[in-house]
């Protein structure tokens, strides 16, 4: 069974964005959550289809939001290192990939 695991920092930033979008407009946090779930499912199904990125990771874009999911294939699943806004602090998450 393929499985996605979010590192703690990635999970925290994801939840913070859901809260932000829910504050901005009711229901928008749910749409963001679905976009993350869909991108995660794509990465699980086709792990090598993401664009190669820093620290031996891959990147898939979220549909409808200016975010990318950075992940690495691990065994039968993936590890997600960041749900990163495309215009903020590039590569801030790279330190999360060490020792993993």
mmCIF file of C-alpha atoms in Angstrom:
data_model
loop_
_atom_site.group_PDB
_atom_site.id
_atom_site.type_symbol
_atom_site.label_atom_id
_atom_site.label_comp_id
_atom_site.label_asym_id
_atom_site.label_seq_id
_atom_site.Cartn_x
_atom_site.Cartn_y
_atom_site.Cartn_z
ATOM 1 C CA UNK A 1 0.000 0.000 0.000
ATOM 2 C CA UNK A 2 1.424 3.354 -1.052
ATOM 3 C CA UNK A 3 1.504 5.983 1.644
ATOM 4 C CA UNK A 4 2.397 9.667 1.962
ATOM 5 C CA UNK A 5 4.099 10.896 5.111
ATOM 6 C CA UNK A 6 4.420 14.612 5.849
ATOM 7 C CA UNK A 7 7.386 15.680 7.983
ATOM 8 C CA UNK A 8 6.199 17.620 11.057
ATOM 9 C CA UNK A 9 7.164 21.031 9.650
ATOM 10 C CA UNK A 10 5.321 20.364 6.380
ATOM 11 C CA UNK A 11 2.201 19.276 8.271
ATOM 12 C CA UNK A 12 2.325 22.440 10.407
ATOM 13 C CA UNK A 13 2.655 24.760 7.415
ATOM 14 C CA UNK A 14 -0.143 22.920 5.608
ATOM 15 C CA UNK A 15 -2.472 23.356 8.595
ATOM 16 C CA UNK A 16 -1.504 27.030 8.899
ATOM 17 C CA UNK A 17 -2.424 27.609 5.250
ATOM 18 C CA UNK A 18 -5.756 25.828 5.706
ATOM 19 C CA UNK A 19 -6.508 28.132 8.652
ATOM 20 C CA UNK A 20 -5.458 31.186 6.650
ATOM 21 C CA UNK A 21 -7.638 30.272 3.679
ATOM 22 C CA UNK A 22 -10.615 29.489 5.944
ATOM 23 C CA UNK A 23 -10.258 32.964 7.479
ATOM 24 C CA UNK A 24 -10.023 34.572 4.052
ATOM 25 C CA UNK A 25 -13.147 32.911 2.690
ATOM 26 C CA UNK A 26 -15.389 30.156 4.056
ATOM 27 C CA UNK A 27 -14.757 26.904 2.198
ATOM 28 C CA UNK A 28 -11.452 28.008 0.687
ATOM 29 C CA UNK A 29 -9.498 25.971 3.252
ATOM 30 C CA UNK A 30 -11.382 22.879 2.088
ATOM 31 C CA UNK A 31 -10.479 23.638 -1.528
ATOM 32 C CA UNK A 32 -6.837 24.049 -0.516
ATOM 33 C CA UNK A 33 -6.953 20.731 1.358
ATOM 34 C CA UNK A 34 -8.389 18.983 -1.708
ATOM 35 C CA UNK A 35 -5.672 20.516 -3.904
ATOM 36 C CA UNK A 36 -2.979 19.181 -1.542
ATOM 37 C CA UNK A 37 -4.646 15.757 -1.441
ATOM 38 C CA UNK A 38 -4.844 15.657 -5.235
ATOM 39 C CA UNK A 39 -1.185 16.676 -5.658
ATOM 40 C CA UNK A 40 -0.173 14.079 -3.063
ATOM 41 C CA UNK A 41 -2.172 11.399 -4.882
ATOM 42 C CA UNK A 42 -0.465 12.319 -8.179
ATOM 43 C CA UNK A 43 2.954 12.090 -6.513
ATOM 44 C CA UNK A 44 2.079 8.699 -4.996
ATOM 45 C CA UNK A 45 0.757 7.298 -8.255
ATOM 46 C CA UNK A 46 3.552 8.679 -10.444
ATOM 47 C CA UNK A 47 6.447 9.505 -8.079
ATOM 48 C CA UNK A 48 8.951 10.143 -10.854
ATOM 49 C CA UNK A 49 6.693 12.527 -12.754
ATOM 50 C CA UNK A 50 7.377 15.482 -10.481
ATOM 51 C CA UNK A 51 9.993 17.979 -11.623
ATOM 52 C CA UNK A 52 13.413 17.229 -10.082
ATOM 53 C CA UNK A 53 14.278 19.757 -7.375
ATOM 54 C CA UNK A 54 16.795 20.452 -4.600
ATOM 55 C CA UNK A 55 18.167 17.727 -2.305
ATOM 56 C CA UNK A 56 17.029 14.828 -4.473
ATOM 57 C CA UNK A 57 13.363 15.830 -4.185
ATOM 58 C CA UNK A 58 10.629 16.332 -6.738
ATOM 59 C CA UNK A 59 8.015 19.037 -7.101
ATOM 60 C CA UNK A 60 4.367 18.971 -8.132
ATOM 61 C CA UNK A 61 2.169 22.040 -8.428
ATOM 62 C CA UNK A 62 -1.141 22.403 -6.629
ATOM 63 C CA UNK A 63 -4.042 23.071 -8.958
ATOM 64 C CA UNK A 64 -5.768 26.371 -8.278
ATOM 65 C CA UNK A 65 -3.261 27.628 -5.700
ATOM 66 C CA UNK A 66 0.223 29.169 -5.983
ATOM 67 C CA UNK A 67 1.850 26.310 -4.070
ATOM 68 C CA UNK A 68 4.101 23.341 -4.751
ATOM 69 C CA UNK A 69 4.501 20.077 -2.913
ATOM 70 C CA UNK A 70 8.126 18.957 -2.473
ATOM 71 C CA UNK A 71 8.588 15.246 -1.863
ATOM 72 C CA UNK A 72 10.918 12.296 -2.187
ATOM 73 C CA UNK A 73 10.053 8.722 -3.028
ATOM 74 C CA UNK A 74 10.634 6.412 -0.074
ATOM 75 C CA UNK A 75 9.976 2.693 -0.292
ATOM 76 C CA UNK A 76 6.419 2.230 -1.503
ATOM 77 C CA UNK A 77 5.400 5.816 -0.746
ATOM 78 C CA UNK A 78 6.588 9.386 -0.511
ATOM 79 C CA UNK A 79 7.821 11.783 2.155
ATOM 80 C CA UNK A 80 6.518 15.345 1.809
ATOM 81 C CA UNK A 81 8.959 18.015 2.948
ATOM 82 C CA UNK A 82 6.977 21.160 2.153
ATOM 83 C CA UNK A 83 3.762 22.647 0.872
ATOM 84 C CA UNK A 84 5.518 25.790 -0.268
ATOM 85 C CA UNK A 85 4.122 29.039 -1.674
ATOM 86 C CA UNK A 86 5.681 29.626 -5.083
ATOM 87 C CA UNK A 87 6.572 33.276 -4.342
ATOM 88 C CA UNK A 88 7.928 33.007 -0.804
ATOM 89 C CA UNK A 89 11.320 32.012 0.582
ATOM 90 C CA UNK A 90 12.613 29.627 -2.076
ATOM 91 C CA UNK A 91 14.275 26.473 -0.771
ATOM 92 C CA UNK A 92 13.674 27.322 2.920
ATOM 93 C CA UNK A 93 12.640 23.706 3.449
ATOM 94 C CA UNK A 94 15.838 22.052 2.148
ATOM 95 C CA UNK A 95 17.197 21.556 5.686
ATOM 96 C CA UNK A 96 14.268 19.230 6.376
ATOM 97 C CA UNK A 97 15.620 16.691 3.904
ATOM 98 C CA UNK A 98 18.853 16.005 5.766
ATOM 99 C CA UNK A 99 19.133 12.641 7.509
ATOM 100 C CA UNK A 100 15.958 11.370 5.833
#
